[in-house]
Short mmCIF file of N, CA and C in Angstrom, two decimals:
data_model
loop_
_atom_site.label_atom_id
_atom_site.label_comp_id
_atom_site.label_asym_id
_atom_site.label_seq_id
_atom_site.Cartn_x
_atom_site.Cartn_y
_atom_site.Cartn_z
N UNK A 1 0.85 -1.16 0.00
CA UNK A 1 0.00 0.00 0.00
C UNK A 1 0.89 1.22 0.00
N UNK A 2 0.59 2.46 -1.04
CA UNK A 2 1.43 3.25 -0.72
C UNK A 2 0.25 4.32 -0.13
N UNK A 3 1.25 5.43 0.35
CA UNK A 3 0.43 6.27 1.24
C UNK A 3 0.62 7.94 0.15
N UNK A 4 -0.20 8.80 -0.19
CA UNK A 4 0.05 9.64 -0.84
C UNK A 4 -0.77 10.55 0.44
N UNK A 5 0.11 12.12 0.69
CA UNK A 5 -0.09 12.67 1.18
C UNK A 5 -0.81 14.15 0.62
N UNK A 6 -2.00 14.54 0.93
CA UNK A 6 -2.51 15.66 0.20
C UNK A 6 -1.48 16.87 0.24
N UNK A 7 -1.03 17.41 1.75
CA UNK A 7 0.09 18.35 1.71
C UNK A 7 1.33 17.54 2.83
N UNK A 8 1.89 18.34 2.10
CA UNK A 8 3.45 18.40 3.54
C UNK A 8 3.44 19.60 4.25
N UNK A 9 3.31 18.90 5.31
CA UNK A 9 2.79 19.76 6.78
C UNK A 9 4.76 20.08 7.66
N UNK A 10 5.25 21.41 7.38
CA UNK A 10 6.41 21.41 8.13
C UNK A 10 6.35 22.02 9.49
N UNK A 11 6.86 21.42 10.19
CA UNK A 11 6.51 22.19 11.72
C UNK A 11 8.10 22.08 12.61
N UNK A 12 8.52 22.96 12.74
CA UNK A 12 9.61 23.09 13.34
C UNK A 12 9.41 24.21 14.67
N UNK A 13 10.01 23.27 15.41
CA UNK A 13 10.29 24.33 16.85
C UNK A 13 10.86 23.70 17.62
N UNK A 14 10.78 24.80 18.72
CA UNK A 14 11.88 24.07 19.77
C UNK A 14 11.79 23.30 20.61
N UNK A 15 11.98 22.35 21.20
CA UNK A 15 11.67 21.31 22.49
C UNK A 15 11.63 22.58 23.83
N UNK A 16 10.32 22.05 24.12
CA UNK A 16 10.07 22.51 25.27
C UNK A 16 8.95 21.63 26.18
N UNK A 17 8.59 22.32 27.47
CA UNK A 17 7.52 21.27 28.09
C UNK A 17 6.25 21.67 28.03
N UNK A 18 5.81 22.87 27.37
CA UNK A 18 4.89 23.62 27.13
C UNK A 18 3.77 22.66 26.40
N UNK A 19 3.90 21.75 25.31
CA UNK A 19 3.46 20.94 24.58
C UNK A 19 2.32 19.64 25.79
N UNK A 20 3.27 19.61 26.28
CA UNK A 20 3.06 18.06 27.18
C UNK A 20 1.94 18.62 28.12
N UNK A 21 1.02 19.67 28.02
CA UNK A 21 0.13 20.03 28.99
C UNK A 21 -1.17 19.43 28.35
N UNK A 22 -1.04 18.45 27.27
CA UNK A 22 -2.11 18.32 26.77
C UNK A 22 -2.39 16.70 27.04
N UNK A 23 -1.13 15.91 27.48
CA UNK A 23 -0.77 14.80 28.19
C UNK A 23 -0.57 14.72 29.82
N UNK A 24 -1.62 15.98 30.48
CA UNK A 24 -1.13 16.46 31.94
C UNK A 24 -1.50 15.50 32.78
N UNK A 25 -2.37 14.23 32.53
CA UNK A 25 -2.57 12.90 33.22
C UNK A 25 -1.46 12.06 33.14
N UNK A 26 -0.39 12.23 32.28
CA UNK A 26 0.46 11.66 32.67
C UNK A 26 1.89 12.06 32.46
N UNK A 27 2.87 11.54 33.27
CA UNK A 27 4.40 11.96 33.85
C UNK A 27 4.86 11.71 31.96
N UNK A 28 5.95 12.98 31.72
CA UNK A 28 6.24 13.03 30.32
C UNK A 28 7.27 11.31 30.60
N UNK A 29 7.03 10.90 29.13
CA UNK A 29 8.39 9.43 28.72
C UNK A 29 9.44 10.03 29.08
N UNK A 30 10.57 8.90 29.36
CA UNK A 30 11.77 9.23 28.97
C UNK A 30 12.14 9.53 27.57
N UNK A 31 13.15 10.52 27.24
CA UNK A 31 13.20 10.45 25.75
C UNK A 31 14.22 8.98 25.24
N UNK A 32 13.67 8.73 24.29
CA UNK A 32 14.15 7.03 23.94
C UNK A 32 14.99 7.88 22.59
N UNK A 33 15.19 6.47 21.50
CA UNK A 33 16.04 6.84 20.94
C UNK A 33 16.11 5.55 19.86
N UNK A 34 16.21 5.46 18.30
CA UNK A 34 16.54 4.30 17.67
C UNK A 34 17.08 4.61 16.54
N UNK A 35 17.08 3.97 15.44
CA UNK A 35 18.20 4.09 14.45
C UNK A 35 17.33 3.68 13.14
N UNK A 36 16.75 4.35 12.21
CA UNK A 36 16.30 4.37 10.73
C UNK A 36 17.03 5.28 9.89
N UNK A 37 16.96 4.29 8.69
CA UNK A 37 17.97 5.60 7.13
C UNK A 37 18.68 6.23 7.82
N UNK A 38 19.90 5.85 8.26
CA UNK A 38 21.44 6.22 9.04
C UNK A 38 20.96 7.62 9.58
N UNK A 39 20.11 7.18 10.37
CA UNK A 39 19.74 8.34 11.23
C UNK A 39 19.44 7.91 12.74
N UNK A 40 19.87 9.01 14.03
CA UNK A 40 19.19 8.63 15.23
C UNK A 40 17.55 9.39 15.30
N UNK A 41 16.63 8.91 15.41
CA UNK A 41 15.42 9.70 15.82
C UNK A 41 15.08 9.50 17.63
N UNK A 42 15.22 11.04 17.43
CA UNK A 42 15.06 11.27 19.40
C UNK A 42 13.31 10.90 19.46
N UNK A 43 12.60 10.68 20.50
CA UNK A 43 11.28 11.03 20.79
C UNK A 43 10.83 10.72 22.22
N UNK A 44 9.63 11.38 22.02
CA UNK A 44 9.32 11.54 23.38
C UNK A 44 7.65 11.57 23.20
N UNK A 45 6.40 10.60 23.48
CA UNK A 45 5.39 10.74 23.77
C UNK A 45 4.34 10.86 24.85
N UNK A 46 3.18 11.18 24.72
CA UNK A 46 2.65 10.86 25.69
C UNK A 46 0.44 10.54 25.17
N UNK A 47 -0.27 10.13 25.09
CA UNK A 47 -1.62 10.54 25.23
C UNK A 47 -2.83 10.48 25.85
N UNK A 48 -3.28 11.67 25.92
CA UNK A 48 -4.25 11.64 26.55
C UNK A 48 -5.51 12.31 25.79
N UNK A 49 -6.83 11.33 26.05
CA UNK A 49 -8.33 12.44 25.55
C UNK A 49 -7.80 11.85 23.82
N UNK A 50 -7.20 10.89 23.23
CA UNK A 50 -7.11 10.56 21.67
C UNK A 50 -6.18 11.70 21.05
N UNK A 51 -5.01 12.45 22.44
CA UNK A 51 -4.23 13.34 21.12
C UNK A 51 -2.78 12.91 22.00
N UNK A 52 -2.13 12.43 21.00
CA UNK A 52 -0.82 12.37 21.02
C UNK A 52 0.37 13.86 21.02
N UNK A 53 0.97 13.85 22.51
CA UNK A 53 2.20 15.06 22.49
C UNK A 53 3.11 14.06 21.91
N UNK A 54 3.71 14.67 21.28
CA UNK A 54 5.30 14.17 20.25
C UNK A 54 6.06 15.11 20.21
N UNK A 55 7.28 14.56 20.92
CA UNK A 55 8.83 15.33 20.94
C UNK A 55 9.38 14.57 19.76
N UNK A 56 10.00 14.94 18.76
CA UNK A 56 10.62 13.93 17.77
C UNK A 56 12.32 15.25 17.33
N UNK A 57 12.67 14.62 16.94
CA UNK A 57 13.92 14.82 16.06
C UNK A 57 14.63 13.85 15.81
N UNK A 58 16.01 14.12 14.50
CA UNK A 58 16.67 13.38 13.93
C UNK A 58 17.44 13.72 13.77
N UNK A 59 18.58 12.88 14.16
CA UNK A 59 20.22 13.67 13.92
C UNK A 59 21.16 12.33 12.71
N UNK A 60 21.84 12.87 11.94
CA UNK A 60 22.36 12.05 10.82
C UNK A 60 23.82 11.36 11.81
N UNK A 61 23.69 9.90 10.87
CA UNK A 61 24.87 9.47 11.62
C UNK A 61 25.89 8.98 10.46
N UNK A 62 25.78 10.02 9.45
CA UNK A 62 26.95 9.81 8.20
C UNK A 62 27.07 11.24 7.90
N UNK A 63 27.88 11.27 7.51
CA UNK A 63 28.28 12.71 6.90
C UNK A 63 27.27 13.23 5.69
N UNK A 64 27.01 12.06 4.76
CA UNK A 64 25.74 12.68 3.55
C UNK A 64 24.85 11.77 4.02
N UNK A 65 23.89 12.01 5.08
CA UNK A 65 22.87 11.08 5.40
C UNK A 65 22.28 11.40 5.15
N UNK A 66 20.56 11.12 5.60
CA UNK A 66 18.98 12.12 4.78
C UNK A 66 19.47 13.53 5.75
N UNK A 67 18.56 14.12 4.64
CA UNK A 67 18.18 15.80 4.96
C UNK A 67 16.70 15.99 5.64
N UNK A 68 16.13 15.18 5.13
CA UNK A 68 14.97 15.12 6.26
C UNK A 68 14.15 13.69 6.11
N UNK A 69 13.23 13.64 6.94
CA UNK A 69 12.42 12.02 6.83
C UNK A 69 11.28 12.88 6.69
N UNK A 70 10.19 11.48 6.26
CA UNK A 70 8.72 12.22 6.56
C UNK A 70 8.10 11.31 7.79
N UNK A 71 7.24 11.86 8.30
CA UNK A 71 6.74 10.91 9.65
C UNK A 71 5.22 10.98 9.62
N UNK A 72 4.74 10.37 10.18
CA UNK A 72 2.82 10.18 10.17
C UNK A 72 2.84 9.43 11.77
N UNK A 73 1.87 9.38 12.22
CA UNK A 73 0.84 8.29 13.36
C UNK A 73 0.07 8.26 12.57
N UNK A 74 -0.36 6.49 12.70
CA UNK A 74 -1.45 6.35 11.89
C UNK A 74 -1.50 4.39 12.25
N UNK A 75 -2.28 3.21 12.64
CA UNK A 75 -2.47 2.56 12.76
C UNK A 75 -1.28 1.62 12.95
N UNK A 76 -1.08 0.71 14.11
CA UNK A 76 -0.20 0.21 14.45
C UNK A 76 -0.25 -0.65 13.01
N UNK A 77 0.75 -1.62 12.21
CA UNK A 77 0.51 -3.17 11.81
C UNK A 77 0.09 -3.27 10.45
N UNK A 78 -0.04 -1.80 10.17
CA UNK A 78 -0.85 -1.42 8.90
C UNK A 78 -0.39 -2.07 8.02
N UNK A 79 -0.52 -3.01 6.86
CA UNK A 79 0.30 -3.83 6.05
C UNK A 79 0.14 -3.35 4.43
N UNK A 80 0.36 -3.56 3.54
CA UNK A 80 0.13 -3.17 2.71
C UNK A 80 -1.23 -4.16 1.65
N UNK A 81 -1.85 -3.22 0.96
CA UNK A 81 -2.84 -3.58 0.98
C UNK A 81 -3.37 -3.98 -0.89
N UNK A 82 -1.80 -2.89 -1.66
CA UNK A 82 -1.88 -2.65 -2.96
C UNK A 82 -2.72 -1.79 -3.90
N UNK A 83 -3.10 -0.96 -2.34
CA UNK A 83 -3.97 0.29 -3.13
C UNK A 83 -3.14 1.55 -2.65
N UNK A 84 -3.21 2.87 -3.22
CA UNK A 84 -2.79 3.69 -3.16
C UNK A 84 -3.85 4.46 -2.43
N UNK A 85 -3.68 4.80 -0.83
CA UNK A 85 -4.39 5.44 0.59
C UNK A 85 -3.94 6.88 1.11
N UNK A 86 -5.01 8.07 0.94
CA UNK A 86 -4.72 9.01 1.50
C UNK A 86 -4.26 9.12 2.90
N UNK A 87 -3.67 9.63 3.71
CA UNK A 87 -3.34 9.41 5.15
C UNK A 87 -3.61 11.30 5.20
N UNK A 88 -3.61 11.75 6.67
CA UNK A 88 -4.15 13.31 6.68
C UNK A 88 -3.01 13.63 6.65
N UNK A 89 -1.77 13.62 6.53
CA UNK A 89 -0.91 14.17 5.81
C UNK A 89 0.82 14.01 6.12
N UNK A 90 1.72 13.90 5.58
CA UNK A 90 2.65 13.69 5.89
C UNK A 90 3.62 14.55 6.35
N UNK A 91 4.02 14.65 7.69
CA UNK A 91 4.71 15.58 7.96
C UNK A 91 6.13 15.16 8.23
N UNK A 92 7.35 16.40 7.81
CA UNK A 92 8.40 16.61 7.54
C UNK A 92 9.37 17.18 8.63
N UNK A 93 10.26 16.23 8.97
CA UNK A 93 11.28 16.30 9.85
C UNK A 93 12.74 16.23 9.73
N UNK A 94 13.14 17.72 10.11
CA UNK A 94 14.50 17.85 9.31
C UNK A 94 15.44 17.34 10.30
N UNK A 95 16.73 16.60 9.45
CA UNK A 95 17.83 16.03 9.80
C UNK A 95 18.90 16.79 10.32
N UNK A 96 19.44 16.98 11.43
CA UNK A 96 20.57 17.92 11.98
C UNK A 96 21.78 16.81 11.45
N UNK A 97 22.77 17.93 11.41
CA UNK A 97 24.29 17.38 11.23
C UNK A 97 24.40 16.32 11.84
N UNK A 98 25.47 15.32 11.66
CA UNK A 98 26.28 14.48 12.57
C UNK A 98 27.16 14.79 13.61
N UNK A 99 27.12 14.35 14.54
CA UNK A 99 28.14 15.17 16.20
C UNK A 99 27.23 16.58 16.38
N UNK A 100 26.06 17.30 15.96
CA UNK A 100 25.56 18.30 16.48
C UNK A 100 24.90 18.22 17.34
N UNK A 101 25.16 19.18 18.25
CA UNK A 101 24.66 19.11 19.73
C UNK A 101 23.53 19.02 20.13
N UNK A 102 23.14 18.51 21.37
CA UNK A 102 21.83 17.82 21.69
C UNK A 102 21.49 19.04 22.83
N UNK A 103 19.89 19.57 22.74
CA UNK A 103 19.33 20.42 24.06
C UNK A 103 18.61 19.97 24.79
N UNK A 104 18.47 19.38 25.53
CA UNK A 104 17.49 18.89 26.28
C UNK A 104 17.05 17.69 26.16
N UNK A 105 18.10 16.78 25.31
CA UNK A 105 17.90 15.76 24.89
C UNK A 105 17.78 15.37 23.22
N UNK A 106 17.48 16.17 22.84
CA UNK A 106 17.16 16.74 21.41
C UNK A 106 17.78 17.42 20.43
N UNK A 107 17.77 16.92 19.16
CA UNK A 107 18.55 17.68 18.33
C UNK A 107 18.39 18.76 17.78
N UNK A 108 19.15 20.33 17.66
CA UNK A 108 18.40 21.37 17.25
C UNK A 108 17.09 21.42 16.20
N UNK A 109 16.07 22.09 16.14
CA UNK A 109 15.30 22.06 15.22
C UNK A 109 14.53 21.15 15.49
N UNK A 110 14.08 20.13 16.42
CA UNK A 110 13.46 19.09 16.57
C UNK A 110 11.91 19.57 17.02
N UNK A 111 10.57 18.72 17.09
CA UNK A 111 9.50 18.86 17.09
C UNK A 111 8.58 19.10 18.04
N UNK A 112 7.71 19.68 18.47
CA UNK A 112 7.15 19.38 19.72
C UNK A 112 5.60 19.66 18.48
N UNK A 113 4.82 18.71 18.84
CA UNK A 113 3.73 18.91 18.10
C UNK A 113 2.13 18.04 19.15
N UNK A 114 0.90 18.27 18.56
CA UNK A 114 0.19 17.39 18.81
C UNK A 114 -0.67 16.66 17.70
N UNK A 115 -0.86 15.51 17.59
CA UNK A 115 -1.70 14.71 16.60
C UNK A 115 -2.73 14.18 17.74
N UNK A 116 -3.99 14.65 16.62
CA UNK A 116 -5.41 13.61 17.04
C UNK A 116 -5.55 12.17 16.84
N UNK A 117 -5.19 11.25 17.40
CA UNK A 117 -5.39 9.98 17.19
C UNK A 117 -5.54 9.03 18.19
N UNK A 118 -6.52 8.14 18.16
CA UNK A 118 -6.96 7.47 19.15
C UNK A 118 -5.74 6.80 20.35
N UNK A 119 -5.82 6.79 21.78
CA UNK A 119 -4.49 6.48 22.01
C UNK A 119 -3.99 4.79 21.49
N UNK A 120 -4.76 3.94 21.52
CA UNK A 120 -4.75 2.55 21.50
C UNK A 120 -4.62 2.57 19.65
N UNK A 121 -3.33 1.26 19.96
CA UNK A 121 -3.10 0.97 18.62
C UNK A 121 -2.48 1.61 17.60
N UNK A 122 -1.51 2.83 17.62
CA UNK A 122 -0.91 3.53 16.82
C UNK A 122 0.56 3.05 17.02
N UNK A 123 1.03 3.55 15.65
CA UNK A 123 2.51 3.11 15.76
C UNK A 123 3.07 4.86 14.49
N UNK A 124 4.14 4.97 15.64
CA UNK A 124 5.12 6.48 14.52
C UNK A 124 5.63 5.68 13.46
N UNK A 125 5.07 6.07 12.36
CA UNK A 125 6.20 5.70 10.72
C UNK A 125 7.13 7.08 10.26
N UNK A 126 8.25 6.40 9.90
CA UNK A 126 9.15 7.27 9.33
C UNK A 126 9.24 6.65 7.85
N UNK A 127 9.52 7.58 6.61
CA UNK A 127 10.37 7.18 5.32
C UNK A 127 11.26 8.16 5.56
N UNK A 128 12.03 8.05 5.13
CA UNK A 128 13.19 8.27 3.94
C UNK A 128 12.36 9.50 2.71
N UNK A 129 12.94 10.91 2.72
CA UNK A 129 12.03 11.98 2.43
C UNK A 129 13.01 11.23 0.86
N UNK A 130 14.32 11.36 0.86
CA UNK A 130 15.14 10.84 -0.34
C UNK A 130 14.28 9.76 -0.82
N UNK A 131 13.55 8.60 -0.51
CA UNK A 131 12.78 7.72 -1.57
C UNK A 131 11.48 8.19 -1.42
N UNK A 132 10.92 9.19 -1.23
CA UNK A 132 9.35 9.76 -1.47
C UNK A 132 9.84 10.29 -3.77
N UNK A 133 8.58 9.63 -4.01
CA UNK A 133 7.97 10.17 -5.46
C UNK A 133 7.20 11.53 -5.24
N UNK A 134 7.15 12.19 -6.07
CA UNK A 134 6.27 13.30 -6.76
C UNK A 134 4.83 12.97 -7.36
N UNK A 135 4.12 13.53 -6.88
CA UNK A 135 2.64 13.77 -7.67
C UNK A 135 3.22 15.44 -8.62
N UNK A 136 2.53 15.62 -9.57
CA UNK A 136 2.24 16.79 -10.25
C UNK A 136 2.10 17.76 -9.13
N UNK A 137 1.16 18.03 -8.65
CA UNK A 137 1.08 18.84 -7.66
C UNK A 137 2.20 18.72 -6.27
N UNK A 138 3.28 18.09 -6.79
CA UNK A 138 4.41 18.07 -5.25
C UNK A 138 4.39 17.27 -4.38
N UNK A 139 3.07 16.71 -4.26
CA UNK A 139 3.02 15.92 -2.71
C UNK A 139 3.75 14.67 -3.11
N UNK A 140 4.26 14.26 -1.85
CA UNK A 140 5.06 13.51 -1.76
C UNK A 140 4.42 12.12 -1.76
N UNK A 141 5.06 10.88 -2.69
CA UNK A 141 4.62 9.84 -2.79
C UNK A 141 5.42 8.40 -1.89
N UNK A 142 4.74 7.67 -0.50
CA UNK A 142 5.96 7.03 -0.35
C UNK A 142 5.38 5.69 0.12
N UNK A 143 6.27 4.79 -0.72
CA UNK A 143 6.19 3.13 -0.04
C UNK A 143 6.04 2.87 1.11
N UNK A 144 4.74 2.24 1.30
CA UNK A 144 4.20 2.26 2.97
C UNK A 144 5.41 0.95 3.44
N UNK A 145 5.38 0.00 2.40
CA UNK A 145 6.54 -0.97 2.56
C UNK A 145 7.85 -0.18 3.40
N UNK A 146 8.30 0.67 2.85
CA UNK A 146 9.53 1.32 2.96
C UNK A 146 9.55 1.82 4.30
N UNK A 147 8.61 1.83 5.39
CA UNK A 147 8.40 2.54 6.33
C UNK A 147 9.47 1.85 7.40
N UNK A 148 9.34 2.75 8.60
CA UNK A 148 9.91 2.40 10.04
C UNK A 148 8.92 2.53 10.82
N UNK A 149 8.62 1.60 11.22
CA UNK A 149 7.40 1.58 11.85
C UNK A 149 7.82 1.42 13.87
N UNK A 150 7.72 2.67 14.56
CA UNK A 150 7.84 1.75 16.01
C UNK A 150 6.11 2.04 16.31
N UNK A 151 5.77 1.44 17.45
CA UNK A 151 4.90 1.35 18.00
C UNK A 151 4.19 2.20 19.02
N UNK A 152 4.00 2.67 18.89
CA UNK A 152 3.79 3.96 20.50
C UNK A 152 2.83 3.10 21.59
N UNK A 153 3.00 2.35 22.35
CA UNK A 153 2.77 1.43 23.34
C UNK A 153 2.55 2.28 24.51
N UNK A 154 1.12 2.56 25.42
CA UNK A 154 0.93 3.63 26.55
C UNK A 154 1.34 2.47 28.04
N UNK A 155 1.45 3.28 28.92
CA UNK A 155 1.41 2.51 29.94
C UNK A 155 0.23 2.21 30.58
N UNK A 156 -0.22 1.01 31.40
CA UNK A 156 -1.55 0.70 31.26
C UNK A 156 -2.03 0.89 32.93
#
């Protein structure tokens, strides 16, 4: 199944705790940490009331690594299906240098955002912004195959 996104949604700012008041039932995550398309992605969740707080960033761990990924929440397990599926939109997360310094855990430029989505059953996907296709109109086209899929798992 590939996923075509109507727009690319960019949202950049700074890590702060200002975000996490919308997760105020519960104590913020530790920020974790894993490894997709020679990249580290920082994050940090939490939800409450069906909206996900997300701390995210990505720092490159090659000298010409990606310049940015694209990321979604959107159904844990999702498999592919061989149809081509709108998702509400794919948003864009830029890649900091390699060895650039971390604030608060986080790599400059990294995310603090909120998504509406049910808490149960979601999982964060990342691509690779370098293997997204073009529609005519720009939006970005990308192999749901191709994804990084972790799981956003709440505590119970």
């Amino acid at each position: 199944m590939m996923r075509v996104a109507a727009r690319v949604l960019v949202i950049l700012a700074s890590v702060s705790a200002a975000a996490w008041s919308v997760a105020a039932a519960q104590e913020p995550a530790p920020i974790r940490s894993f490894a997709a398309f020679g990249t580290t992605i920082y994050y940090r969740y939490a939800c409450a009331g069906d909206v996900f707080a997300l701390s995210l960033g990505a720092q490159s761990q090659a000298l010409a690594g990606e310049a940015s990924l694209y990321w979604e929440i959107w159904d844990s397990g999702a498999v592919a299906s061989g149809q081509v599926e709108p998702v509400a939109g794919l948003n864009t997360l830029r890649v900091t240098a390699v060895g650039a310094p971390l604030r608060g855990g986080f790599p400059e430029g990294s995310l603090i955002t909120t998504v509406p989505r049910t808490c149960a059953g979601q999982s964060l996907y990342l691509w690779a912004a370098s293997g997204a296709t073009r529609l005519p109109d720009g939006s970005p086209v990308v192999p749901f195959a191709n994804a990084a899929e972790l799981p956003l798992t709440l505590p119970k």
